[in-house]
Short mmCIF file of C-alpha atoms and ligand atoms in Angstrom, two decimals:
data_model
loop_
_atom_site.label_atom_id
_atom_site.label_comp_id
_atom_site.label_asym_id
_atom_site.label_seq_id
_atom_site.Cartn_x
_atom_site.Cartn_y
_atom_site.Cartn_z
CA UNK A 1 5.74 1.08 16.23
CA UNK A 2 8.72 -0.13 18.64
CA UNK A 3 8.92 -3.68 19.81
CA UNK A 4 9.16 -4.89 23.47
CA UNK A 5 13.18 -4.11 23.26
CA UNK A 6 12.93 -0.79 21.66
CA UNK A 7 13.59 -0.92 18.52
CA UNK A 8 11.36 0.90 15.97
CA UNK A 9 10.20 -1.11 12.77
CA UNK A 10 10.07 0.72 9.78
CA UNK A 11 10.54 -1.79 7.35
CA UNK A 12 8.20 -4.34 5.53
CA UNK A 13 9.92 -6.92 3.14
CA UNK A 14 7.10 -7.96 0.86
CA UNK A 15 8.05 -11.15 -0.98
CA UNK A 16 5.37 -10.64 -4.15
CA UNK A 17 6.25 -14.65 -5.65
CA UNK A 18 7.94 -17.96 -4.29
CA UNK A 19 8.82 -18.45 -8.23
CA UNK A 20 12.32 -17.41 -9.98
CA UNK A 21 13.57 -18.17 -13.13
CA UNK A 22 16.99 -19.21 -11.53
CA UNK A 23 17.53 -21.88 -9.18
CA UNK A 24 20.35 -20.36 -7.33
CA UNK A 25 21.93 -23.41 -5.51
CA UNK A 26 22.36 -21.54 -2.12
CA UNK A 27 19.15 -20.55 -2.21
CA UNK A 28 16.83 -22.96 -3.54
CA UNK A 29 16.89 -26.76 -2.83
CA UNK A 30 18.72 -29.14 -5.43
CA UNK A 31 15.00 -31.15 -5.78
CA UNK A 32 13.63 -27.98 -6.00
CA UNK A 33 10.17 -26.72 -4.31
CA UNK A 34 6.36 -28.24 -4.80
CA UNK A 35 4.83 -25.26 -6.18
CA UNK A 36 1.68 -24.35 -3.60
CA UNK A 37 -1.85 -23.53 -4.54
CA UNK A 38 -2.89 -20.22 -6.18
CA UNK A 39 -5.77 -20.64 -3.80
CA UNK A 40 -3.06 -20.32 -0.70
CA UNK A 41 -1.20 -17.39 -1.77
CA UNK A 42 -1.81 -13.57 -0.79
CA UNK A 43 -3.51 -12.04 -3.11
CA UNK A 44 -2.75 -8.66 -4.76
CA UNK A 45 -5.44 -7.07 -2.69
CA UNK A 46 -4.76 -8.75 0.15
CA UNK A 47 -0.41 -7.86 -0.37
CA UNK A 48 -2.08 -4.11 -0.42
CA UNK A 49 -4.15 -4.43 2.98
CA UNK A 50 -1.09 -5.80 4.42
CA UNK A 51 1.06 -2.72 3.26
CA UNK A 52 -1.50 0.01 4.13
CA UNK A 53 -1.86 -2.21 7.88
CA UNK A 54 2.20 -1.58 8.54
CA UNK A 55 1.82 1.59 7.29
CA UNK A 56 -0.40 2.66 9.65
CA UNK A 57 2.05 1.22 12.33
CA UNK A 58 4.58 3.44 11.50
CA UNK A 59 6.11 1.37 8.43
CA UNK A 60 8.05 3.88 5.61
CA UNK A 61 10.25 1.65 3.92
CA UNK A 62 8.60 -1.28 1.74
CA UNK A 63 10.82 -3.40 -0.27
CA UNK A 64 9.22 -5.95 -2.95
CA UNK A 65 11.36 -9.12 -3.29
CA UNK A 66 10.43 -12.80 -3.72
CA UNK A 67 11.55 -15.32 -5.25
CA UNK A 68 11.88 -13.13 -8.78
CA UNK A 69 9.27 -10.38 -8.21
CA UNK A 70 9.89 -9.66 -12.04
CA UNK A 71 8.02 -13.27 -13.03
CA UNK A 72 4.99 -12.33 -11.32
CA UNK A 73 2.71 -10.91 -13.61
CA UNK A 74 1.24 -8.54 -11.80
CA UNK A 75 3.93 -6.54 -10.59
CA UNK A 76 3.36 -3.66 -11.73
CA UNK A 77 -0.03 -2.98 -10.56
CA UNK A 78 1.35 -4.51 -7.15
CA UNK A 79 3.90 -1.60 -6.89
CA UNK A 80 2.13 1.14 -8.34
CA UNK A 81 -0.85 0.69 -5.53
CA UNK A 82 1.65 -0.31 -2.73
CA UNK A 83 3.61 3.11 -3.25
CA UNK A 84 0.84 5.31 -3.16
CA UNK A 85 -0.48 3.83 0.43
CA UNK A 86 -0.26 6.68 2.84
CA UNK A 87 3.14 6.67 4.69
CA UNK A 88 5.33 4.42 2.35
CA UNK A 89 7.93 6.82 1.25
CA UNK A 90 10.38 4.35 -0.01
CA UNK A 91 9.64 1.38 -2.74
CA UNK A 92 12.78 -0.40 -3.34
CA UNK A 93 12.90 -4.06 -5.33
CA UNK A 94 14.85 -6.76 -4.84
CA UNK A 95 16.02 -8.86 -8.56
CA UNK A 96 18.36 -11.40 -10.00
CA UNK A 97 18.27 -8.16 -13.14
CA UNK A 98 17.85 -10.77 -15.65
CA UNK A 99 14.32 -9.75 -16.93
CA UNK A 100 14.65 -5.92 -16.37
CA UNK A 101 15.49 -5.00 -19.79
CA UNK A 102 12.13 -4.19 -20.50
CA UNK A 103 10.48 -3.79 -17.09
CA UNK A 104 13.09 -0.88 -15.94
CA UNK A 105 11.13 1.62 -16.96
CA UNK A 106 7.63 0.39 -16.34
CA UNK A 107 8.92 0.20 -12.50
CA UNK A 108 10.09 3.27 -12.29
CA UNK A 109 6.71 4.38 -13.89
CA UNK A 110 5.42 2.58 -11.40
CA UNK A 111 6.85 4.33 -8.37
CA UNK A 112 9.68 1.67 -7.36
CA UNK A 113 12.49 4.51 -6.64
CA UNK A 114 15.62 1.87 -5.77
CA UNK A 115 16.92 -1.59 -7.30
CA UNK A 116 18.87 -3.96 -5.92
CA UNK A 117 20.11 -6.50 -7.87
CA UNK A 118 21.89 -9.76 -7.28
CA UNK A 119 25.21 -10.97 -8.84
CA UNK A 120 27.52 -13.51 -8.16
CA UNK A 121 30.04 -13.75 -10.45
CA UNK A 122 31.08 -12.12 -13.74
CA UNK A 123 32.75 -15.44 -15.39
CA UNK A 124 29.98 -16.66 -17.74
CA UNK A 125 30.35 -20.26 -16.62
CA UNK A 126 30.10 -19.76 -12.89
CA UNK A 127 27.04 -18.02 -13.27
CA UNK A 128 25.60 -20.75 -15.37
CA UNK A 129 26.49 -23.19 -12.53
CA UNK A 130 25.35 -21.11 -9.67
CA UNK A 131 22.02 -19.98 -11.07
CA UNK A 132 21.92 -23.50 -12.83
CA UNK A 133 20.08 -21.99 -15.74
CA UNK A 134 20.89 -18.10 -15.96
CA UNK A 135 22.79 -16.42 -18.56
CA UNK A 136 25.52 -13.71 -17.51
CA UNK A 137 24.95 -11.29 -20.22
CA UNK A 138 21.20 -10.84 -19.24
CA UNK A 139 22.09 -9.87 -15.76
CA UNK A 140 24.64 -7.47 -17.00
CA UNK A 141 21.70 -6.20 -19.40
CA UNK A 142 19.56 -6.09 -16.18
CA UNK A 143 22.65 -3.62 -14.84
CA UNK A 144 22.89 -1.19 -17.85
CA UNK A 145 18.86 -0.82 -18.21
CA UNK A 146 18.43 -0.16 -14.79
CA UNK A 147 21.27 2.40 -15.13
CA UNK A 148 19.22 4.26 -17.31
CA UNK A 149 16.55 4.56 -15.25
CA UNK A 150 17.50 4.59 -11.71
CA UNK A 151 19.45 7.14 -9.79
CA UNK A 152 20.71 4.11 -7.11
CA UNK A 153 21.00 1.11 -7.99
CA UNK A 154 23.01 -1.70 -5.96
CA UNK A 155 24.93 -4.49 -6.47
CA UNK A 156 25.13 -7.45 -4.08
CA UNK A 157 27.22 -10.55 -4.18
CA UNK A 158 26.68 -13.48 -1.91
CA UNK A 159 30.33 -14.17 -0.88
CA UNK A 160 30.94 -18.23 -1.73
CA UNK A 161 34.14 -19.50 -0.46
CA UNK A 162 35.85 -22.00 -3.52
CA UNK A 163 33.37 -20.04 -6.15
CA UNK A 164 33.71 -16.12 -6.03
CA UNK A 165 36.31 -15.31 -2.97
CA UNK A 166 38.72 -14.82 -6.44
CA UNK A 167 36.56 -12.71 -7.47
CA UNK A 168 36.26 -10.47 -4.68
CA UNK A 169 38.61 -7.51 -7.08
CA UNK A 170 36.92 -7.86 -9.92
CA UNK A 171 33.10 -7.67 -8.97
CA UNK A 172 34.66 -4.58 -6.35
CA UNK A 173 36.14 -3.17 -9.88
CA UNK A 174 32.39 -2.39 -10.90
CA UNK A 175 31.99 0.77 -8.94
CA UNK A 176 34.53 1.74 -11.53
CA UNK A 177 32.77 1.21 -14.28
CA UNK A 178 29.30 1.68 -12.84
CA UNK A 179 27.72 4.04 -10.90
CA UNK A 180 26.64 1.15 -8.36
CA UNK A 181 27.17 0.18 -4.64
CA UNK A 182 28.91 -3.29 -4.94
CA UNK A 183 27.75 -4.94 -1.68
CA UNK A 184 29.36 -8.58 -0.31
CA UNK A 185 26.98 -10.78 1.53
CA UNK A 186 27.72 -13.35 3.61
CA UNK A 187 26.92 -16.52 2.96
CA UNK A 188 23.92 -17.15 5.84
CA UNK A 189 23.82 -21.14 6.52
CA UNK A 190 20.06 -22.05 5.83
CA UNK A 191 19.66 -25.37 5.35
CA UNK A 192 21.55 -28.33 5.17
CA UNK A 193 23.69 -28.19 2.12
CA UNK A 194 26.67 -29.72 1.97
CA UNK A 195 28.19 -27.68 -0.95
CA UNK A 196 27.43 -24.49 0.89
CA UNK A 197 28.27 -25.70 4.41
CA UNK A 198 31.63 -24.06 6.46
CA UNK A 199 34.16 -24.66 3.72
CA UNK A 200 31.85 -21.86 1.66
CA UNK A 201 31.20 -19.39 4.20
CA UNK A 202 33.38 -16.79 3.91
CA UNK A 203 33.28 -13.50 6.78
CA UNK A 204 33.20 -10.22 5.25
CA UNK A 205 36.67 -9.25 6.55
CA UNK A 206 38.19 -11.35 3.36
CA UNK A 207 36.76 -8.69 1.49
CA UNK A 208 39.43 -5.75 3.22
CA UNK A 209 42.19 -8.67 3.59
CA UNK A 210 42.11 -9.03 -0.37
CA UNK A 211 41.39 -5.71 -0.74
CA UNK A 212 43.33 -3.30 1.90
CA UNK A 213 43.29 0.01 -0.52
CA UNK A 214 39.49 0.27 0.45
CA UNK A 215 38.90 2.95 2.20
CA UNK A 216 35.94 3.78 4.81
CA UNK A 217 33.34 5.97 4.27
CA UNK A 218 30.54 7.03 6.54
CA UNK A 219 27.30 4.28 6.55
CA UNK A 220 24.17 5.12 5.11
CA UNK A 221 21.95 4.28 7.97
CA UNK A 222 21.89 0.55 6.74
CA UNK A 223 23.25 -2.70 8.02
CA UNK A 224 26.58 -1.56 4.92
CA UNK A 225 29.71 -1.25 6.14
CA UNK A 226 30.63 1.11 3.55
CA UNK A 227 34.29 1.65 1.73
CA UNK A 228 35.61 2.99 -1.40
CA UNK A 229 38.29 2.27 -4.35
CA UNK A 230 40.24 5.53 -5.30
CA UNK A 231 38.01 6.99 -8.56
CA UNK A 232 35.00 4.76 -7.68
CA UNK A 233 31.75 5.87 -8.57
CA UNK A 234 30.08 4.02 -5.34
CA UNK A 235 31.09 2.50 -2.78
CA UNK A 236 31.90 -1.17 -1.60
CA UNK A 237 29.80 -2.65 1.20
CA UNK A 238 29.74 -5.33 3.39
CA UNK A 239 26.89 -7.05 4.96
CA UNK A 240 28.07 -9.52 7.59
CA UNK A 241 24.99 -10.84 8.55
CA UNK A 242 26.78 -14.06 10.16
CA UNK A 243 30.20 -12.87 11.71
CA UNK A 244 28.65 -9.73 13.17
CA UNK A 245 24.64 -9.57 13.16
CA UNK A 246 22.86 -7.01 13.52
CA UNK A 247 20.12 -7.61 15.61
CA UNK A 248 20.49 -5.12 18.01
CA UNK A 249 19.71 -2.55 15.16
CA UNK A 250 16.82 -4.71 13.34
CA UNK A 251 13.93 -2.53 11.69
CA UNK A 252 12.38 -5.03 9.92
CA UNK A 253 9.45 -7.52 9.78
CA UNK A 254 8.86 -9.78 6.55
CA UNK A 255 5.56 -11.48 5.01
CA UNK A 256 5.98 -14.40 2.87
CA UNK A 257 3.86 -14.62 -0.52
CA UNK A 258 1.37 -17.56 1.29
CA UNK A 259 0.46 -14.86 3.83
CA UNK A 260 3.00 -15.85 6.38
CA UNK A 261 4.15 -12.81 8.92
CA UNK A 262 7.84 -13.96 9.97
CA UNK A 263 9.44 -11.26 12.38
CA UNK A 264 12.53 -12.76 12.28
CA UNK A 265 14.13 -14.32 9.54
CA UNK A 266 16.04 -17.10 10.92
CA UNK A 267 13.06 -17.96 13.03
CA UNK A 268 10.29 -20.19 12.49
CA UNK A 269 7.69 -18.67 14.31
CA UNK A 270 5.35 -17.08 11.56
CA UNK A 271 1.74 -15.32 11.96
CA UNK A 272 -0.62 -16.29 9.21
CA UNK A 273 -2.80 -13.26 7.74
CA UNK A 274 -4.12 -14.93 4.37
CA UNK A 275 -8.04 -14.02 4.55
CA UNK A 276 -7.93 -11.39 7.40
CA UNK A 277 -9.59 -8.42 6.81
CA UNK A 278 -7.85 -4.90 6.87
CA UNK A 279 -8.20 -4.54 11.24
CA UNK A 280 -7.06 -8.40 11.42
CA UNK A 281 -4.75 -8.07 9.84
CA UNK A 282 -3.30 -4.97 11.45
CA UNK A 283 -3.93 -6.58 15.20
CA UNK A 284 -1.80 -9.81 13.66
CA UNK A 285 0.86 -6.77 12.47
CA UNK A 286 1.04 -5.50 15.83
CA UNK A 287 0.96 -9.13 17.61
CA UNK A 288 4.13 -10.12 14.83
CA UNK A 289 6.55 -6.75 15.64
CA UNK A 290 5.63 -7.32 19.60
CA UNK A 291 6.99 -10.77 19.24
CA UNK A 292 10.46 -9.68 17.57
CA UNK A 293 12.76 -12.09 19.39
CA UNK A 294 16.04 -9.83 20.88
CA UNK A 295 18.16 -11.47 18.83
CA UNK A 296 18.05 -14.70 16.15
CA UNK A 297 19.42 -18.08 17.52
CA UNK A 298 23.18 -17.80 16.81
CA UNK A 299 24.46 -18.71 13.44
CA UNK A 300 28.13 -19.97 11.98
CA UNK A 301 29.18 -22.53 9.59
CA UNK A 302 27.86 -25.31 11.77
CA UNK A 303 24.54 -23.52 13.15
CA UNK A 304 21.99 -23.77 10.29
CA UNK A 305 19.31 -20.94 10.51
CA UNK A 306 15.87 -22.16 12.23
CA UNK A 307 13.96 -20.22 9.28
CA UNK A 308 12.53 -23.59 8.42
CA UNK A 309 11.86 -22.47 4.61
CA UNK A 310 14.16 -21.64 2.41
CA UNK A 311 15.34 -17.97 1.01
CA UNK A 312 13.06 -17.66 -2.36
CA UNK A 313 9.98 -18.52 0.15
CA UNK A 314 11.20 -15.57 2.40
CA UNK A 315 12.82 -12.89 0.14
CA UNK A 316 16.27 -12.91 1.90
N1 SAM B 401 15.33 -13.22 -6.80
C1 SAM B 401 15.73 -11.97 -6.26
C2 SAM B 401 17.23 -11.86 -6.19
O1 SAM B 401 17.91 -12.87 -6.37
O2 SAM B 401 17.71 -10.77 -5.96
C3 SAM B 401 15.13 -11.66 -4.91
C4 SAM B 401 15.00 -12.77 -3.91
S1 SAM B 401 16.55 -13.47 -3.34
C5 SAM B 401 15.98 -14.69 -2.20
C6 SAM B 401 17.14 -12.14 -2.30
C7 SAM B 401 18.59 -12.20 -1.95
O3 SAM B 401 18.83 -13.28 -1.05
C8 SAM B 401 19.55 -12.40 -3.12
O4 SAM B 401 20.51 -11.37 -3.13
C9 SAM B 401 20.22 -13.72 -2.82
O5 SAM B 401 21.54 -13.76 -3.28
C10 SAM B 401 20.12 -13.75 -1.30
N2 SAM B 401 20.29 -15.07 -0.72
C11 SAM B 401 19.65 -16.21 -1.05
N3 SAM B 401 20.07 -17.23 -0.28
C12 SAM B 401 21.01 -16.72 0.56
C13 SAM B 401 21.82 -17.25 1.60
N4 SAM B 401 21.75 -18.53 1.94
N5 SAM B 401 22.66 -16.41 2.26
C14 SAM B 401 22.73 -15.10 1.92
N6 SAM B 401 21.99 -14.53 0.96
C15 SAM B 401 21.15 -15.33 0.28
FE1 SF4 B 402 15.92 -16.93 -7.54
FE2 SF4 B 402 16.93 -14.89 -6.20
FE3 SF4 B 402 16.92 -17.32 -5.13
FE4 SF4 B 402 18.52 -16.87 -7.17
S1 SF4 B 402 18.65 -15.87 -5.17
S2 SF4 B 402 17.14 -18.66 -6.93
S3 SF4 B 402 17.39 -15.43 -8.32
S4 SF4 B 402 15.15 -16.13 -5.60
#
């Protein structure tokens, strides 16, 4: 279905979990988050009803995310049943990688056809401190078993002036070791937080200023702009979400694990469909992609997002 400025939505970011077993300090508060009420969060059935609804308005492309959709417990099941509702014709996952080990398989089983998973840093320590409690090695385990299993998997690296901008080379080196996209994200501002205010945002060009033997390659159709090292095995994208959004081009709508319809991310507005039934909830679908605002308020080092939650309650 197209919203009131044209643009058709295709894409439904289903966060499965506000729970991760990281604490990623640009993503989750210091203090942490209150956990909510079982009682107040989608159910599985319910996370179904709300897939086969955006189906139905023209929705193909479902990606599962969270928090860590790998702690929820029910995952599989979740993915299995959302990839067989009629029109979804691509389940992709969002992960930090560090519990896929044994679950890269079972997904695939399950119907999940692309992985994205998140990385920061391949020094040992600065992943400690970034994640707060994760372990390097088990994300790099996350890589290699998801390897095995997946035909595409990517890569993506928040860019964090003062933590990883040294690092820009050597997390670019992977697509020579690895058959993955390597993808740079900019840093989006979404709360108050002084260690990841404007002296850690870093624009996407730093990438090609460090890096000026990349060469470009034709997008995919995504938001990537998409490059390549000389004998890599993918390519090397960046998503600059802040310095150059993409609003224009926005096929997306997301719905939070409490049942919370957001069409924009950096908005606050959000359409509550906990304990609709199936035509409800499709009529609050519709209602949600007709109020797509043109564009989100502008953001920079000094404009925080007006998401008013923070990213493991969205799904990024
Ligand atoms: N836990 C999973 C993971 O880390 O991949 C999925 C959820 S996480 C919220 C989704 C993505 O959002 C991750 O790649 C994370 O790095 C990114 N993210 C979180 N906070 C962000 C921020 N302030 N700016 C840009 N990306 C952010
Ligand atoms: Fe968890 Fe992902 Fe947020 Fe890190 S970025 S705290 S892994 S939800």
């Amino acid at each position: 279905m197209e919203d009131t400025f044209g643009r058709g939505i295709t894409y439904l970011r289903l966060s499965v979990t506000e729970l991760c077993n990281l604490r990623c300090r640009y993503c989750m508060p210091e203090e942490g988050l209150c956990k909510k009420r079982h009682e107040d969060m989608l159910t599985e059935d319910e996370m179904i009803q709300a897939v086969r609804a955006a189906a139905s308005l023209g929705v193909y492309k479902l990606r599962i995310t969270g928090g860590e959709p790998l702690v929820k417990k029910n995952l599989l099941s979740i993915c299995q049943r959302a990839g067989e509702v009629e029109g979804i014709q691509e389940l992709c996952l969002t992960t930090n990688g560090t519990l896929l080990p044994p679950l890269a398989r079972p997904l695939r089983r399950a119907g999940v056809s692309r992985l994205n998973i998140s990385l920061d840093t391949l020094n040992e320590e600065k992943y400690r401190y970034i994640t707060r409690i994760g372990t390097l090695s088990q994300a790099m385990a996350g890589i290699e078993a998801a390897l095995e299993e997946f035909d595409k998997v990517k890569v993506n690296a928040v860019l964090i002036g003062g933590f990883n901008d040294d690092e820009i080379e050597d997390l670019a080196g992977l697509t020579l070791r690895y058959p993955v996209d390597m993808r740079f994200i900019e840093l989006m501002p979404m709360y108050d937080n002084e260690e990841f205010g404007p002296k850690a945002y870093v624009p996407g060009s730093r990438v090609l200023e460090r890096m000026p033997q990349l060469e470009p390659v034709g997008a995919d159709g995504g938001v990537a702009a998409l490059y390549r090292l000389s004998g890599g095995l993918g390519n090397v994208g960046l998503i600059s979400a802040v310095s150059n959004h993409f609003c224009a081009a926005c096929n997306r709508i997301r719905l939070t694990a409490d049942g919370k319809l957001k069409p924009c991310l950096h908005s606050a507005q959000e359409i509550p469909i906990k304990g609709l039934d199936y035509q409800e909830m499709r009529a609050a679908m519709e209602r949600a992609i007709l109020s797509k605002p043109q564009a989100h308020v502008p953001l920079s080092a000094e404009e925080i997002s007006e998401a008013g939650r923070s990213m493991n309650q969205i799904g990024g």
